[in-house]
Amino acid sequence: MHRPGIKTCMLIALSSGPLSHALAPKPRNPFDDQFYAPDDIITRDVAIIGGGSSGTYSAINLRALGKSVVVVEKTPRMGGPTSTYVDPQTGVPVNYGVQALYNISVATDYLDLLGVPMEPFHVLDPVTRVYADFHAGKNVSVSPSPGFAGYAEQLGKYPFLEYTWDLPKPVPEDLLLPFREFLAKYNLDDVAYSVYFSGPGYANILDQLTVNVFKLIDDSYLKSNSGSGMLPVSGNNGELYDKALDILGSDVLLSTTVVDTKRSYNNSGIRLVVQSGSKWKLIKASKLLITIPPLLSNLAPFDLDANERNLFSQWNYTNYYIMLVNNTGLPDGIQFANAVPSSADSFNIPNFPGPYQITSTRVPGLFYVWYASPYDATEAEVKADVVAIINRLRPTFGNSTIAGAPNFVEFRDRIPFKLVVSAEAIATGFYDKLGALQGRRNTWYTGAAFISHDASIIWHYTRSLLPGIVA
Ligand SMILES: Cc1cc2nc3c(=O)[nH]c(=O)nc-3n(C[C@H](O)[C@H](O)[C@H](O)COP(=O)(O)OP(=O)(O)OC[C@H]3O[C@@H](n4cnc5c(N)ncnc54)[C@H](O)[C@@H]3O)c2cc1C
């Protein structure tokens, strides 16, 4: 599994989706109506690409504002990393992706629109945390600071970071320090492990720029942790997307990808050729809203110009994998947290790829695993690593004589997960240039790369775009 570190914009588009279906022949002129049956021409005000957190929010709210929409989602389901497994025996829901939402008005307004009753966040699967060296299969002594006091004080210097990427000019140099150096500068050793453990998905967080850590473990995260979080009364985070799909119905095209696009520079709208299952369809819309990770490879079918290509070629990214495993031989009620023995500036934080945690759920014998990689690890590589780790943990913590190997009940990847750019790009106004794309060529953008990895904050940002999209 040894490969170079974070890679720039690798080919990941279409990693799952309609290509597995038998293909109908592509229309000779795919932008010409006459090559399509009437049912396969879809005319809408707004075409939304991606049916995850921001795409679904956009679709529901644009509909509420009287606009017609179509959502193009490449997988067979909506919701992105919102992943809920319902135990077939007991009906108990296990959220093994998104856990909690930040209770701000944009989120509660949206949940009212969806008709999902919410309650204050509480831990559904209580566990005792055990720190373990996943490489050695042994206990590790870790005593992270219980709060984020010193970190919160530093974060508090940059209140604008919570809702925007509007950085002062020049950008404060602390924000562009690697997080390892920032921790040393402000003597924050005692919170380092807590920040790492709370901010999964970054892989080697100590190498990240401090601004990116602040965008992940932000004020909304700290507040959600201390009482401002919420979750559905049903305990099932997937309920949001079940309700959204009920409302949107056939306006959502699942297992569908865009293969070709025409975007005008005037107000004549956009045309998208999509492959939906084994069919080709033509979408004609006034506006395009892109919510998928804006990697060059993901956006290749979108008729990019030089300015767009230049910006979207600058991302680096890390990957995230979430899974449910049983037959582990590990005891219920425990959360195994990956840690290494203390050494100078390791802060007990392990190297990645690897899991952050292996955590017991309410379903006896069922554990969820969160795993990150700084490069594109395959499903087979990740599973092999997780099995090897569980086998190393069993003799110390569990039952090493259990018959059979660990069994994967669910597995999902978020490739890419976190998109970042270099310190130099940030210092020279990358995010201002990104923001200037909004509305250009009848195209709008939202999603985590444009603001942060918190669903409620993404909705807040998306809401600010709606007047422009509706106009
Ligand atoms: C394990 C985990 C736990 C998390 N926990 C929380 C939490 O507790 N609270 C919180 O607020 N946030 C949480 N997050 C973060 C949050 O889920 C994300 O920040 C949010 O989902 C990002 O929204 P998005 O719309 O940008 O992307 P996504 O929600 O990932 O949506 C993107 C969608 O686009 C689709 N797509 C991708 N490429 C294409 C393509 N080429 N064509 C068509 N469709 C495409 C994807 O399949 C996906 O459905 C968590 C994330 C993870 C991975």
XYZ file of C-alpha atoms and ligand atoms in Angstrom:
524
model
C 0.000 0.000 0.000
C 2.998 2.320 -0.253
C 2.421 5.239 -2.570
C 3.405 8.903 -2.661
C 1.601 11.302 -0.314
C -1.413 13.448 -1.161
C -1.960 13.390 -4.884
C -3.270 16.182 -7.013
C -6.533 15.679 -8.809
C -6.367 12.035 -9.792
C -8.936 10.265 -11.879
C -11.751 9.238 -9.623
C -14.867 10.276 -11.518
C -17.382 7.586 -12.359
C -15.918 5.222 -9.761
C -19.423 3.870 -9.335
C -22.614 4.437 -11.233
C -24.237 3.734 -14.503
C -21.281 2.336 -16.409
C -22.132 -1.105 -15.100
C -25.405 -1.060 -17.115
C -25.618 -2.172 -20.742
C -25.260 1.013 -22.754
C -27.741 2.145 -25.361
C -25.985 3.665 -28.410
C -25.074 7.302 -27.786
C -27.201 9.747 -29.847
C -25.350 10.905 -32.974
C -25.829 14.547 -32.033
C -26.393 14.311 -28.278
C -27.529 17.943 -27.900
C -30.246 17.666 -30.550
C -33.825 17.060 -29.297
C -34.727 14.883 -32.262
C -32.491 12.069 -31.053
C -34.514 11.624 -27.845
C -37.938 10.263 -26.993
C -40.069 13.087 -25.475
C -39.853 11.469 -22.022
C -36.072 11.597 -22.179
C -35.932 15.387 -22.593
C -36.099 17.066 -19.191
C -36.676 20.827 -19.069
C -36.181 22.550 -15.721
C -35.213 25.887 -14.182
C -32.198 24.431 -12.358
C -30.162 21.268 -12.927
C -28.388 20.211 -9.729
C -25.403 17.895 -9.916
C -24.986 15.726 -6.791
C -27.692 14.559 -4.391
C -25.703 14.742 -1.151
C -26.008 17.259 1.641
C -25.846 20.472 -0.403
C -27.544 19.153 -3.548
C -30.563 17.897 -1.636
C -30.819 21.101 0.386
C -30.714 23.097 -2.848
C -33.368 20.996 -4.572
C -35.837 21.191 -1.682
C -35.356 24.917 -1.181
C -35.421 25.867 -4.860
C -38.664 23.923 -5.206
C -40.036 25.790 -2.195
C -39.113 29.028 -3.998
C -41.184 27.951 -7.006
C -38.363 26.699 -9.251
C -38.415 23.390 -11.084
C -35.336 21.229 -10.534
C -33.694 17.997 -11.541
C -31.007 16.319 -9.420
C -28.332 14.170 -11.064
C -26.794 11.726 -8.565
C -24.268 9.154 -9.651
C -24.941 6.578 -6.927
C -28.192 4.666 -6.318
C -28.897 6.742 -3.176
C -29.039 10.311 -1.915
C -27.299 11.680 1.163
C -23.559 11.476 0.508
C -21.867 10.396 3.744
C -25.149 10.213 5.656
C -25.168 6.466 6.136
C -27.648 4.657 8.339
C -27.893 0.901 8.677
C -31.155 -0.464 10.020
C -30.641 -3.757 11.840
C -33.008 -6.220 10.141
C -33.695 -8.119 13.404
C -34.522 -5.203 15.691
C -35.149 -2.239 13.380
C -32.530 -0.259 15.354
C -30.882 2.439 13.180
C -27.098 2.769 13.351
C -25.675 6.029 11.976
C -22.186 5.159 10.841
C -21.577 8.350 8.833
C -23.058 11.733 9.755
C -23.818 11.835 13.490
C -25.228 15.248 14.404
C -26.412 18.495 12.879
C -25.596 21.935 14.165
C -28.750 23.553 15.492
C -28.944 26.853 13.602
C -32.011 28.365 11.977
C -31.039 27.461 8.411
C -30.943 23.805 9.466
C -34.166 23.853 11.488
C -35.999 25.700 8.671
C -34.856 23.010 6.236
C -35.799 20.139 8.543
C -39.252 21.715 8.952
C -39.589 21.793 5.160
C -38.652 18.117 5.050
C -40.963 17.292 7.956
C -38.271 15.614 10.070
C -38.804 16.158 13.835
C -35.522 16.748 15.653
C -34.309 16.576 19.244
C -31.110 17.651 21.033
C -28.154 15.463 20.168
C -27.414 12.631 22.553
C -25.086 9.703 22.103
C -27.093 6.788 20.740
C -24.366 4.185 21.131
C -22.654 4.826 24.506
C -19.155 3.343 24.654
C -16.038 3.367 26.784
C -12.986 4.581 24.896
C -9.831 2.488 24.919
C -6.657 3.834 23.313
C -4.821 1.200 21.313
C -1.836 1.046 19.021
C -3.493 -0.508 15.959
C -0.099 -1.483 14.560
C 1.038 -3.330 17.684
C -2.398 -4.444 18.911
C -1.627 -3.103 22.407
C -2.943 -0.546 24.877
C -1.458 2.952 24.733
C -1.571 5.504 27.482
C -3.141 8.728 26.175
C -4.499 11.549 28.310
C -5.941 14.147 25.971
C -7.239 17.335 27.440
C -10.982 16.925 28.003
C -11.803 20.318 26.470
C -10.540 22.424 23.585
C -9.729 25.479 25.687
C -6.417 26.613 24.165
C -7.529 25.641 20.681
C -10.849 27.462 21.041
C -9.006 30.583 22.158
C -6.880 30.568 18.987
C -9.865 29.748 16.773
C -11.736 32.643 18.370
C -9.291 35.075 16.731
C -10.830 34.251 13.336
C -14.631 34.396 13.741
C -15.115 34.970 9.987
C -13.854 31.443 9.286
C -17.042 29.772 10.474
C -19.267 31.016 7.654
C -16.915 32.234 4.919
C -13.564 31.953 3.191
C -13.273 35.764 3.203
C -9.753 36.006 4.563
C -8.009 39.263 5.528
C -5.267 40.478 3.151
C -2.562 39.586 3.795
C -3.714 36.249 5.166
C -2.612 35.957 8.835
C 0.545 33.877 8.780
C -0.583 31.602 11.631
C -3.413 30.338 9.432
C -0.946 29.145 6.821
C 1.354 27.323 9.246
C 1.344 23.531 9.145
C -0.783 22.492 12.113
C 2.217 20.737 13.717
C 4.073 24.079 13.868
C 0.995 25.921 15.053
C 0.569 23.461 17.962
C 4.199 23.977 18.963
C 3.977 27.774 18.637
C 1.006 27.997 21.018
C 1.927 25.068 23.316
C -1.222 23.198 22.404
C 0.218 19.706 22.873
C -2.552 18.730 25.272
C -5.373 19.307 22.737
C -3.570 17.878 19.694
C -4.965 14.366 20.055
C -8.522 15.607 20.670
C -8.400 17.786 17.559
C -7.037 14.897 15.492
C -9.688 12.504 16.787
C -12.508 14.997 16.264
C -11.481 15.855 12.728
C -11.392 12.584 10.862
C -10.970 12.586 7.123
C -7.784 14.639 6.981
C -5.480 11.638 7.308
C -2.224 13.224 8.538
C -3.726 16.270 10.215
C -0.395 17.567 11.556
C 0.707 18.269 7.966
C -2.468 20.236 7.145
C -2.534 24.005 7.119
C -3.947 25.433 10.327
C -6.717 27.228 8.406
C -7.973 23.877 7.131
C -8.017 22.416 10.637
C -9.915 25.505 11.838
C -12.422 25.004 9.002
C -13.003 21.400 10.087
C -12.974 21.728 13.860
C -14.742 25.053 13.850
C -16.959 26.905 16.235
C -20.025 24.981 15.057
C -18.254 21.707 15.864
C -17.263 22.920 19.322
C -20.796 24.192 19.981
C -22.427 21.005 18.658
C -20.208 19.109 21.060
C -21.376 21.194 23.966
C -25.130 21.121 23.474
C -25.960 22.754 20.129
C -26.196 19.530 18.178
C -29.419 17.817 17.098
C -30.551 14.608 15.473
C -33.851 13.188 14.236
C -36.230 11.938 16.933
C -36.200 8.615 15.056
C -32.420 8.380 15.650
C -32.092 7.754 11.917
C -30.106 10.450 10.071
C -31.015 8.791 6.779
C -34.609 9.941 7.382
C -33.702 13.360 5.898
C -32.939 11.798 2.555
C -35.909 9.384 2.615
C -38.159 12.410 3.124
C -36.342 14.434 0.459
C -36.732 11.634 -2.059
C -40.452 11.388 -1.248
C -40.817 15.120 -1.949
C -38.632 15.252 -5.060
C -39.794 11.968 -6.594
C -38.877 11.673 -10.256
C -36.988 14.990 -10.108
C -34.081 12.908 -8.786
C -32.158 10.854 -11.320
C -30.229 8.246 -9.326
C -27.393 6.185 -10.836
C -26.960 8.959 -13.382
C -23.911 10.870 -14.602
C -23.330 13.827 -16.868
C -21.326 12.916 -19.958
C -21.439 16.141 -21.955
C -22.438 19.763 -21.359
C -22.996 23.016 -23.226
C -22.878 26.105 -21.052
C -23.412 29.473 -22.665
C -21.746 32.788 -21.825
C -25.089 34.595 -22.255
C -28.481 33.817 -20.758
C -29.359 30.988 -23.105
C -28.985 28.377 -20.386
C -27.301 25.018 -20.321
C -27.748 21.579 -21.841
C -26.585 18.376 -20.230
C -26.375 14.965 -21.785
C -26.723 12.367 -19.044
C -26.504 8.645 -18.931
C -29.212 7.328 -16.635
C -29.048 3.589 -16.214
C -28.895 2.290 -19.757
C -30.577 5.390 -21.252
C -29.407 8.727 -22.574
C -31.362 11.793 -21.536
C -31.106 15.470 -22.431
C -31.523 18.055 -19.687
C -32.284 21.653 -20.663
C -32.071 24.111 -17.796
C -31.682 27.832 -17.239
C -29.114 27.358 -14.491
C -26.637 24.711 -13.424
C -25.766 24.129 -9.757
C -22.707 21.933 -9.239
C -22.454 20.411 -5.752
C -20.031 17.547 -6.383
C -16.365 17.776 -5.346
C -14.935 20.160 -7.963
C -11.933 18.104 -8.989
C -10.866 18.522 -12.578
C -11.563 14.846 -13.218
C -15.087 15.093 -11.750
C -15.832 18.200 -13.827
C -14.335 17.005 -17.097
C -17.785 16.603 -18.754
C -18.769 20.199 -17.905
C -17.241 22.101 -20.816
C -14.690 23.902 -18.592
C -12.875 26.988 -19.817
C -9.248 27.883 -19.040
C -10.095 29.898 -15.914
C -12.190 27.085 -14.448
C -9.599 24.459 -15.349
C -6.858 26.510 -13.739
C -8.751 26.755 -10.438
C -10.022 23.188 -10.311
C -6.588 21.762 -11.071
C -5.222 23.149 -7.791
C -6.946 20.842 -5.321
C -5.201 18.214 -3.235
C -7.395 15.766 -1.423
C -7.651 13.022 1.180
C -10.046 10.090 1.212
C -12.382 8.645 3.778
C -13.918 5.203 4.104
C -16.710 4.172 6.435
C -17.837 0.637 7.148
C -19.726 -1.700 9.446
C -18.065 -4.922 10.563
C -19.216 -7.901 12.635
C -17.593 -11.137 13.742
C -14.704 -9.047 15.077
C -14.092 -10.987 18.292
C -13.888 -7.596 20.033
C -15.995 -6.787 23.088
C -19.205 -4.765 22.798
C -19.447 -1.358 24.474
C -15.895 -0.316 23.568
C -14.542 2.310 21.203
C -10.990 1.502 20.131
C -9.199 4.773 19.352
C -6.096 4.524 17.178
C -3.053 6.001 18.926
C 0.716 5.595 19.044
C 3.019 5.756 22.053
C 4.036 9.285 22.881
C 7.150 10.650 21.213
C 8.481 14.092 20.355
C 5.808 15.875 18.313
C 3.724 12.747 17.508
C 1.112 13.837 20.085
C 0.036 10.136 20.151
C -1.331 10.644 16.618
C -0.739 7.691 14.250
C 0.275 7.871 10.602
C -2.260 7.242 7.866
C -3.680 5.371 5.959
C -5.493 3.706 8.822
C -8.615 3.767 10.964
C -9.401 6.490 13.468
C -11.604 4.234 15.467
C -13.369 0.899 15.679
C -16.527 1.565 17.648
C -19.174 -0.708 19.089
C -22.792 0.083 18.153
C -26.140 -0.665 19.793
C -26.418 -3.798 17.668
C -24.536 -6.548 19.520
C -21.367 -7.579 17.692
C -21.603 -4.736 15.155
C -18.811 -2.121 14.958
C -18.339 0.899 12.738
C -14.919 1.850 11.425
C -13.806 5.264 10.138
C -10.703 5.069 7.988
C -8.711 7.736 6.122
C -6.041 7.658 3.482
C -3.872 10.374 1.946
C -4.102 8.529 -1.390
C -6.657 6.486 -3.322
C -6.655 3.148 -1.504
C -8.942 0.523 -3.021
C -11.799 -1.108 -1.135
C -9.828 -4.388 -1.068
C -6.745 -2.657 0.394
C -8.759 -0.883 3.087
C -10.652 -4.027 4.063
C -7.432 -6.073 4.223
C -5.868 -3.463 6.505
C -8.934 -3.384 8.791
C -9.012 -7.190 9.036
C -5.289 -7.268 9.877
C -5.800 -4.649 12.606
C -8.773 -6.460 14.145
C -6.744 -9.676 14.151
C -3.950 -7.857 16.004
C -6.377 -6.361 18.560
C -8.186 -9.651 19.303
C -5.497 -11.334 21.443
C -5.175 -8.301 23.732
C -8.765 -7.087 23.925
C -11.100 -9.811 22.711
C -11.605 -13.370 21.765
C -8.780 -14.574 19.536
C -10.338 -18.025 19.146
C -13.483 -16.709 17.451
C -14.225 -18.674 14.305
C -13.908 -16.918 10.970
C -12.705 -13.565 9.762
C -14.336 -10.191 10.411
C -17.282 -9.693 8.092
C -18.046 -6.393 6.305
C -21.756 -5.604 6.552
C -21.484 -2.231 4.763
C -18.660 -0.315 3.086
C -18.742 3.158 1.543
C -15.988 5.402 0.317
C -15.879 9.173 0.184
C -13.316 9.670 -2.568
C -12.419 12.480 -2.516
C -13.329 13.666 0.983
C -11.459 16.826 1.909
C -10.281 19.191 -0.814
C -7.549 21.689 0.052
C -5.110 23.953 -1.781
C -1.579 25.082 -1.018
C -0.643 27.913 1.341
C 0.581 29.900 -1.656
C -2.747 29.507 -3.458
C -4.632 30.680 -0.362
C -2.262 33.618 0.121
C -2.787 34.705 -3.480
C -6.564 34.715 -3.305
C -7.641 31.231 -4.423
C -10.937 31.380 -2.537
C -11.773 34.855 -3.894
C -11.244 33.540 -7.410
C -13.379 30.517 -6.598
C -16.156 32.755 -5.306
C -15.988 34.849 -8.499
C -17.127 31.792 -10.478
C -20.604 32.025 -8.914
C -23.164 32.780 -11.610
C -20.636 32.828 -14.428
C -21.798 30.849 -17.473
C -25.194 30.230 -15.783
C -23.335 28.015 -13.318
C -23.328 28.062 -9.531
C -21.358 25.966 -7.072
C -21.799 24.790 -3.506
C -20.627 21.920 -1.286
C -17.917 21.242 1.245
C -15.011 22.414 -0.937
C -16.583 25.880 -1.145
C -17.134 26.385 2.573
C -16.460 23.601 5.143
C -17.332 20.059 6.160
C -20.338 20.783 8.334
C -23.761 20.131 6.812
C -25.481 23.063 8.565
C -22.719 25.480 7.567
C -22.897 24.225 3.975
C -26.664 24.854 4.002
C -26.046 28.348 5.387
C -23.648 29.051 2.522
C -25.994 27.503 -0.039
C -28.897 29.618 1.192
C -26.840 32.743 0.478
C -26.598 31.652 -3.184
C -30.313 31.006 -3.702
C -31.375 34.595 -4.543
C -28.802 34.672 -7.354
C -29.889 31.281 -8.675
C -33.564 32.202 -8.525
C -33.072 35.632 -10.158
C -18.002 9.720 8.332
C -18.495 11.135 8.225
C -19.154 11.703 9.292
C -19.619 13.011 9.190
N -20.309 13.528 10.241
C -20.877 14.736 10.128
C -21.710 15.234 11.149
O -21.932 14.571 12.168
N -22.274 16.461 10.983
C -22.054 17.207 9.859
O -22.601 18.311 9.750
N -21.254 16.771 8.873
C -20.671 15.544 8.980
N -19.881 15.073 7.981
C -19.542 15.963 6.863
C -20.692 16.136 5.900
O -21.377 14.954 5.718
C -20.157 16.615 4.579
O -19.422 17.779 4.805
C -21.289 16.930 3.616
O -21.968 15.760 3.282
C -20.719 17.561 2.365
O -21.796 17.888 1.551
P -21.612 17.989 -0.011
O -22.935 18.252 -0.593
O -20.480 18.871 -0.330
O -21.098 16.527 -0.448
P -21.819 15.142 -0.292
O -22.817 15.164 0.795
O -20.708 14.137 -0.246
O -22.603 15.007 -1.651
C -21.983 14.886 -2.904
C -22.898 13.981 -3.743
O -22.465 14.046 -5.093
C -22.449 12.739 -5.623
N -21.489 12.756 -6.728
C -20.150 12.758 -6.674
N -19.622 12.816 -7.926
C -20.683 12.868 -8.766
C -20.799 12.966 -10.178
N -19.723 12.998 -10.962
N -22.043 13.037 -10.724
C -23.167 12.993 -9.937
N -23.104 12.879 -8.590
C -21.871 12.835 -8.012
C -22.044 11.864 -4.456
O -22.428 10.521 -4.669
C -22.804 12.522 -3.313
O -24.102 12.002 -3.161
C -19.395 13.771 8.028
C -18.713 13.189 6.949
C -18.279 11.890 7.042
C -17.593 11.265 5.850
